[in-house]
Amino acid sequence: MSSDATAQFNIHDAKTNLSRIIDRVEHGEEIIISRAGTPVAKVIPLTRKVHRSGRGSLRGKLVVAEDWDSPEVNESVARDFGLAQ
């Protein structure tokens, strides 16, 4: 546990400084929002589930069937989603 105290904002200050609070949270900080001095919410960073380096990051990792874009496969997918005519 960190020895630093968690930053705390009252609701009015949180509304006024929302962009700054979000920036701090994006950098790993947790922020407490209080109403009349009583903590009511905690703003915490979300952890990304997928870390991709950018376009092409899955190159060589996916195997695609030769007929993946054939009219038959497209019709089958459309039926699966209730879009077939």
Short mmCIF file of N, CA, C and O in Angstrom, two decimals:
data_model
loop_
_atom_site.label_atom_id
_atom_site.label_comp_id
_atom_site.label_asym_id
_atom_site.label_seq_id
_atom_site.Cartn_x
_atom_site.Cartn_y
_atom_site.Cartn_z
N MET A 1 0.84 -1.18 0.00
CA MET A 1 0.00 0.00 0.00
C MET A 1 0.87 1.24 0.00
O MET A 1 1.89 1.30 0.67
N SER A 2 0.48 2.25 -0.73
CA SER A 2 1.27 3.46 -0.85
C SER A 2 1.15 4.31 0.41
O SER A 2 0.13 4.36 1.06
N SER A 3 2.23 5.02 0.72
CA SER A 3 2.19 5.90 1.88
C SER A 3 1.53 7.23 1.55
O SER A 3 1.19 8.00 2.44
N ASP A 4 1.35 7.53 0.25
CA ASP A 4 0.68 8.76 -0.15
C ASP A 4 -0.82 8.64 0.08
O ASP A 4 -1.42 7.62 -0.16
N ALA A 5 -1.42 9.75 0.56
CA ALA A 5 -2.87 9.75 0.77
C ALA A 5 -3.56 9.85 -0.59
O ALA A 5 -3.08 10.49 -1.51
N THR A 6 -4.70 9.19 -0.71
CA THR A 6 -5.49 9.26 -1.93
C THR A 6 -6.10 10.65 -2.05
O THR A 6 -6.62 11.19 -1.08
N ALA A 7 -6.02 11.23 -3.24
CA ALA A 7 -6.58 12.57 -3.45
C ALA A 7 -8.09 12.52 -3.28
O ALA A 7 -8.73 11.54 -3.65
N GLN A 8 -8.64 13.58 -2.71
CA GLN A 8 -10.08 13.63 -2.47
C GLN A 8 -10.62 14.97 -2.95
O GLN A 8 -10.02 16.02 -2.70
N PHE A 9 -11.75 14.93 -3.65
CA PHE A 9 -12.40 16.13 -4.16
C PHE A 9 -13.86 16.11 -3.73
O PHE A 9 -14.49 15.05 -3.72
N ASN A 10 -14.40 17.30 -3.38
CA ASN A 10 -15.84 17.34 -3.16
C ASN A 10 -16.51 17.38 -4.54
O ASN A 10 -15.85 17.57 -5.56
N ILE A 11 -17.80 17.14 -4.57
CA ILE A 11 -18.50 17.01 -5.85
C ILE A 11 -18.37 18.26 -6.72
O ILE A 11 -18.10 18.15 -7.92
N HIS A 12 -18.49 19.43 -6.13
CA HIS A 12 -18.37 20.66 -6.91
C HIS A 12 -16.99 20.76 -7.55
O HIS A 12 -16.86 21.04 -8.75
N ASP A 13 -15.94 20.53 -6.76
CA ASP A 13 -14.57 20.59 -7.29
C ASP A 13 -14.33 19.50 -8.34
O ASP A 13 -13.62 19.72 -9.32
N ALA A 14 -14.94 18.34 -8.14
CA ALA A 14 -14.78 17.25 -9.10
C ALA A 14 -15.40 17.64 -10.45
O ALA A 14 -14.81 17.37 -11.50
N LYS A 15 -16.59 18.27 -10.41
CA LYS A 15 -17.22 18.70 -11.66
C LYS A 15 -16.37 19.77 -12.34
O LYS A 15 -16.19 19.74 -13.55
N THR A 16 -15.83 20.69 -11.55
CA THR A 16 -15.02 21.77 -12.09
C THR A 16 -13.71 21.26 -12.68
O THR A 16 -13.22 21.79 -13.67
N ASN A 17 -13.14 20.23 -12.08
CA ASN A 17 -11.82 19.74 -12.46
C ASN A 17 -11.84 18.35 -13.09
O ASN A 17 -10.84 17.63 -13.03
N LEU A 18 -12.96 17.96 -13.68
CA LEU A 18 -13.09 16.60 -14.20
C LEU A 18 -11.98 16.23 -15.17
O LEU A 18 -11.40 15.13 -15.07
N SER A 19 -11.62 17.10 -16.08
CA SER A 19 -10.56 16.79 -17.05
C SER A 19 -9.24 16.52 -16.34
O SER A 19 -8.52 15.59 -16.69
N ARG A 20 -8.91 17.31 -15.35
CA ARG A 20 -7.66 17.11 -14.60
C ARG A 20 -7.71 15.81 -13.80
O ARG A 20 -6.71 15.09 -13.71
N ILE A 21 -8.88 15.52 -13.23
CA ILE A 21 -9.02 14.27 -12.46
C ILE A 21 -8.83 13.07 -13.39
O ILE A 21 -8.10 12.13 -13.06
N ILE A 22 -9.46 13.09 -14.56
CA ILE A 22 -9.33 12.00 -15.52
C ILE A 22 -7.87 11.84 -15.94
O ILE A 22 -7.36 10.72 -16.03
N ASP A 23 -7.18 12.94 -16.16
CA ASP A 23 -5.76 12.88 -16.54
C ASP A 23 -4.95 12.20 -15.43
O ASP A 23 -4.11 11.34 -15.71
N ARG A 24 -5.21 12.55 -14.19
CA ARG A 24 -4.49 11.94 -13.07
C ARG A 24 -4.79 10.44 -12.97
O ARG A 24 -3.90 9.63 -12.74
N VAL A 25 -6.07 10.08 -13.17
CA VAL A 25 -6.47 8.67 -13.11
C VAL A 25 -5.81 7.89 -14.25
O VAL A 25 -5.35 6.76 -14.05
N GLU A 26 -5.75 8.49 -15.44
CA GLU A 26 -5.10 7.82 -16.57
C GLU A 26 -3.63 7.52 -16.28
O GLU A 26 -3.05 6.62 -16.86
N HIS A 27 -3.04 8.28 -15.38
CA HIS A 27 -1.64 8.07 -15.01
C HIS A 27 -1.51 7.19 -13.76
O HIS A 27 -0.46 7.18 -13.11
N GLY A 28 -2.60 6.49 -13.41
CA GLY A 28 -2.52 5.49 -12.35
C GLY A 28 -3.01 5.91 -10.98
O GLY A 28 -3.03 5.11 -10.05
N GLU A 29 -3.40 7.14 -10.82
CA GLU A 29 -3.84 7.63 -9.51
C GLU A 29 -5.30 7.27 -9.25
O GLU A 29 -6.09 7.16 -10.18
N GLU A 30 -5.65 7.05 -8.00
CA GLU A 30 -7.04 6.84 -7.60
C GLU A 30 -7.53 8.11 -6.93
O GLU A 30 -6.82 8.73 -6.15
N ILE A 31 -8.76 8.50 -7.23
CA ILE A 31 -9.34 9.74 -6.71
C ILE A 31 -10.65 9.40 -6.00
O ILE A 31 -11.47 8.65 -6.50
N ILE A 32 -10.85 10.00 -4.82
CA ILE A 32 -12.08 9.83 -4.06
C ILE A 32 -12.94 11.08 -4.26
O ILE A 32 -12.45 12.21 -4.18
N ILE A 33 -14.24 10.88 -4.51
CA ILE A 33 -15.21 11.98 -4.61
C ILE A 33 -16.07 11.94 -3.35
O ILE A 33 -16.58 10.88 -2.98
N SER A 34 -16.22 13.10 -2.71
CA SER A 34 -16.96 13.16 -1.45
C SER A 34 -18.14 14.12 -1.54
O SER A 34 -18.12 15.09 -2.30
N ARG A 35 -19.15 13.83 -0.74
CA ARG A 35 -20.30 14.73 -0.58
C ARG A 35 -20.34 15.09 0.89
O ARG A 35 -20.45 14.21 1.75
N ALA A 36 -20.25 16.38 1.18
CA ALA A 36 -20.27 16.88 2.56
C ALA A 36 -19.22 16.17 3.43
O ALA A 36 -19.46 15.82 4.57
N GLY A 37 -18.04 15.91 2.82
CA GLY A 37 -16.95 15.30 3.56
C GLY A 37 -16.99 13.79 3.67
O GLY A 37 -16.07 13.17 4.18
N THR A 38 -18.07 13.18 3.18
CA THR A 38 -18.20 11.72 3.25
C THR A 38 -17.89 11.12 1.88
O THR A 38 -18.55 11.47 0.88
N PRO A 39 -16.90 10.23 1.78
CA PRO A 39 -16.57 9.62 0.49
C PRO A 39 -17.78 8.85 -0.07
O PRO A 39 -18.43 8.09 0.64
N VAL A 40 -18.07 9.09 -1.34
CA VAL A 40 -19.20 8.41 -1.99
C VAL A 40 -18.80 7.66 -3.26
O VAL A 40 -19.55 6.81 -3.73
N ALA A 41 -17.63 7.97 -3.82
CA ALA A 41 -17.20 7.29 -5.05
C ALA A 41 -15.69 7.29 -5.15
O ALA A 41 -15.02 8.15 -4.58
N LYS A 42 -15.19 6.31 -5.87
CA LYS A 42 -13.75 6.24 -6.14
C LYS A 42 -13.58 6.14 -7.65
O LYS A 42 -14.21 5.31 -8.31
N VAL A 43 -12.73 6.99 -8.21
CA VAL A 43 -12.41 6.95 -9.63
C VAL A 43 -11.06 6.26 -9.75
O VAL A 43 -10.07 6.71 -9.19
N ILE A 44 -11.06 5.12 -10.46
CA ILE A 44 -9.84 4.32 -10.58
C ILE A 44 -9.53 4.08 -12.05
O ILE A 44 -10.43 4.09 -12.89
N PRO A 45 -8.27 3.83 -12.37
CA PRO A 45 -7.93 3.54 -13.77
C PRO A 45 -8.49 2.19 -14.19
O PRO A 45 -8.54 1.25 -13.39
N LEU A 46 -8.93 2.11 -15.43
CA LEU A 46 -9.35 0.83 -16.00
C LEU A 46 -8.13 0.15 -16.60
O LEU A 46 -7.28 0.81 -17.19
N THR A 47 -8.07 -1.15 -16.44
CA THR A 47 -6.97 -1.88 -17.07
C THR A 47 -7.45 -2.35 -18.43
O THR A 47 -8.55 -2.89 -18.57
N ARG A 48 -6.63 -2.12 -19.42
CA ARG A 48 -6.97 -2.55 -20.77
C ARG A 48 -6.85 -4.05 -20.86
O ARG A 48 -5.89 -4.63 -20.36
N LYS A 49 -7.81 -4.68 -21.50
CA LYS A 49 -7.79 -6.13 -21.64
C LYS A 49 -6.93 -6.57 -22.82
O LYS A 49 -6.38 -7.64 -22.81
N VAL A 50 -6.85 -5.72 -23.83
CA VAL A 50 -6.08 -6.06 -25.02
C VAL A 50 -5.06 -4.95 -25.25
O VAL A 50 -5.40 -3.78 -25.31
N HIS A 51 -3.82 -5.34 -25.36
CA HIS A 51 -2.76 -4.36 -25.66
C HIS A 51 -2.24 -4.66 -27.06
O HIS A 51 -1.52 -5.62 -27.27
N ARG A 52 -2.67 -3.83 -28.00
CA ARG A 52 -2.23 -4.00 -29.37
C ARG A 52 -1.27 -2.88 -29.71
O ARG A 52 -1.46 -1.75 -29.29
N SER A 53 -0.29 -3.20 -30.48
CA SER A 53 0.70 -2.19 -30.84
C SER A 53 0.25 -1.33 -32.01
O SER A 53 0.89 -0.35 -32.32
N GLY A 54 -0.82 -1.70 -32.66
CA GLY A 54 -1.31 -0.92 -33.78
C GLY A 54 -1.73 -1.81 -34.91
O GLY A 54 -1.86 -3.03 -34.77
N ARG A 55 -1.92 -1.20 -36.05
CA ARG A 55 -2.33 -1.97 -37.23
C ARG A 55 -1.33 -3.06 -37.53
O ARG A 55 -0.12 -2.84 -37.47
N GLY A 56 -1.85 -4.21 -37.87
CA GLY A 56 -0.99 -5.32 -38.23
C GLY A 56 -0.45 -6.10 -37.05
O GLY A 56 0.36 -6.99 -37.21
N SER A 57 -0.90 -5.77 -35.84
CA SER A 57 -0.36 -6.43 -34.66
C SER A 57 -0.76 -7.91 -34.57
O SER A 57 -0.14 -8.67 -33.85
N LEU A 58 -1.78 -8.30 -35.32
CA LEU A 58 -2.20 -9.70 -35.34
C LEU A 58 -1.67 -10.46 -36.56
O LEU A 58 -1.98 -11.63 -36.74
N ARG A 59 -0.86 -9.78 -37.38
CA ARG A 59 -0.33 -10.41 -38.58
C ARG A 59 0.44 -11.68 -38.22
O ARG A 59 1.26 -11.69 -37.31
N GLY A 60 0.12 -12.76 -38.91
CA GLY A 60 0.79 -14.03 -38.67
C GLY A 60 0.23 -14.81 -37.49
O GLY A 60 0.68 -15.91 -37.21
N LYS A 61 -0.76 -14.27 -36.81
CA LYS A 61 -1.33 -14.94 -35.64
C LYS A 61 -2.72 -15.50 -35.91
O LYS A 61 -3.24 -16.24 -35.09
N LEU A 62 -3.32 -15.13 -37.03
CA LEU A 62 -4.65 -15.60 -37.38
C LEU A 62 -4.58 -16.52 -38.59
O LEU A 62 -3.81 -16.28 -39.51
N VAL A 63 -5.40 -17.56 -38.56
CA VAL A 63 -5.50 -18.46 -39.71
C VAL A 63 -6.90 -18.28 -40.28
O VAL A 63 -7.89 -18.40 -39.56
N VAL A 64 -6.97 -17.97 -41.55
CA VAL A 64 -8.25 -17.70 -42.21
C VAL A 64 -8.45 -18.73 -43.32
O VAL A 64 -7.53 -18.99 -44.10
N ALA A 65 -9.64 -19.30 -43.39
CA ALA A 65 -9.96 -20.28 -44.43
C ALA A 65 -9.90 -19.62 -45.80
O ALA A 65 -10.16 -18.43 -45.94
N GLU A 66 -9.59 -20.42 -46.81
CA GLU A 66 -9.50 -19.92 -48.19
C GLU A 66 -10.80 -19.26 -48.64
O GLU A 66 -10.79 -18.27 -49.36
N ASP A 67 -11.95 -19.83 -48.23
CA ASP A 67 -13.24 -19.33 -48.70
C ASP A 67 -13.91 -18.38 -47.70
O ASP A 67 -15.12 -18.20 -47.72
N TRP A 68 -13.14 -17.69 -46.89
CA TRP A 68 -13.70 -16.87 -45.82
C TRP A 68 -14.64 -15.78 -46.33
O TRP A 68 -15.54 -15.35 -45.62
N ASP A 69 -14.47 -15.35 -47.56
CA ASP A 69 -15.30 -14.26 -48.09
C ASP A 69 -16.12 -14.72 -49.29
O ASP A 69 -16.52 -13.92 -50.12
N SER A 70 -16.43 -15.99 -49.34
CA SER A 70 -17.21 -16.50 -50.48
C SER A 70 -18.68 -16.13 -50.28
O SER A 70 -19.14 -15.88 -49.16
N PRO A 71 -19.45 -16.10 -51.37
CA PRO A 71 -20.89 -15.80 -51.25
C PRO A 71 -21.61 -16.78 -50.32
O PRO A 71 -22.51 -16.39 -49.58
N GLU A 72 -21.20 -18.05 -50.34
CA GLU A 72 -21.84 -19.04 -49.48
C GLU A 72 -21.60 -18.73 -47.99
O GLU A 72 -22.51 -18.82 -47.17
N VAL A 73 -20.37 -18.40 -47.64
CA VAL A 73 -20.04 -18.07 -46.24
C VAL A 73 -20.75 -16.79 -45.83
O VAL A 73 -21.32 -16.70 -44.73
N ASN A 74 -20.76 -15.80 -46.72
CA ASN A 74 -21.45 -14.54 -46.39
C ASN A 74 -22.94 -14.77 -46.15
O ASN A 74 -23.53 -14.20 -45.23
N GLU A 75 -23.56 -15.62 -46.98
CA GLU A 75 -24.98 -15.93 -46.82
C GLU A 75 -25.21 -16.67 -45.49
O GLU A 75 -26.18 -16.39 -44.77
N SER A 76 -24.32 -17.58 -45.15
CA SER A 76 -24.44 -18.33 -43.89
C SER A 76 -24.34 -17.39 -42.68
O SER A 76 -25.12 -17.47 -41.74
N VAL A 77 -23.40 -16.46 -42.74
CA VAL A 77 -23.25 -15.48 -41.65
C VAL A 77 -24.49 -14.59 -41.58
O VAL A 77 -25.00 -14.32 -40.48
N ALA A 78 -24.99 -14.15 -42.72
CA ALA A 78 -26.20 -13.33 -42.74
C ALA A 78 -27.37 -14.07 -42.11
O ALA A 78 -28.14 -13.50 -41.33
N ARG A 79 -27.53 -15.38 -42.43
CA ARG A 79 -28.60 -16.18 -41.82
C ARG A 79 -28.40 -16.26 -40.31
O ARG A 79 -29.36 -16.14 -39.55
N ASP A 80 -27.15 -16.47 -39.87
CA ASP A 80 -26.87 -16.58 -38.42
C ASP A 80 -27.28 -15.31 -37.67
O ASP A 80 -27.68 -15.37 -36.51
N PHE A 81 -27.20 -14.17 -38.33
CA PHE A 81 -27.56 -12.90 -37.71
C PHE A 81 -28.96 -12.42 -38.08
O PHE A 81 -29.34 -11.29 -37.79
N GLY A 82 -29.72 -13.27 -38.76
CA GLY A 82 -31.08 -12.93 -39.11
C GLY A 82 -31.17 -11.87 -40.19
O GLY A 82 -32.15 -11.14 -40.29
N LEU A 83 -30.13 -11.77 -41.03
CA LEU A 83 -30.10 -10.75 -42.07
C LEU A 83 -30.33 -11.30 -43.47
O LEU A 83 -30.33 -10.56 -44.43
N ALA A 84 -30.50 -12.62 -43.59
CA ALA A 84 -30.69 -13.22 -44.91
C ALA A 84 -32.04 -12.81 -45.48
O ALA A 84 -33.02 -12.66 -44.76
N GLN A 85 -32.08 -12.64 -46.79
CA GLN A 85 -33.31 -12.22 -47.44
C GLN A 85 -34.07 -13.38 -47.99
O GLN A 85 -33.62 -14.36 -48.39
#
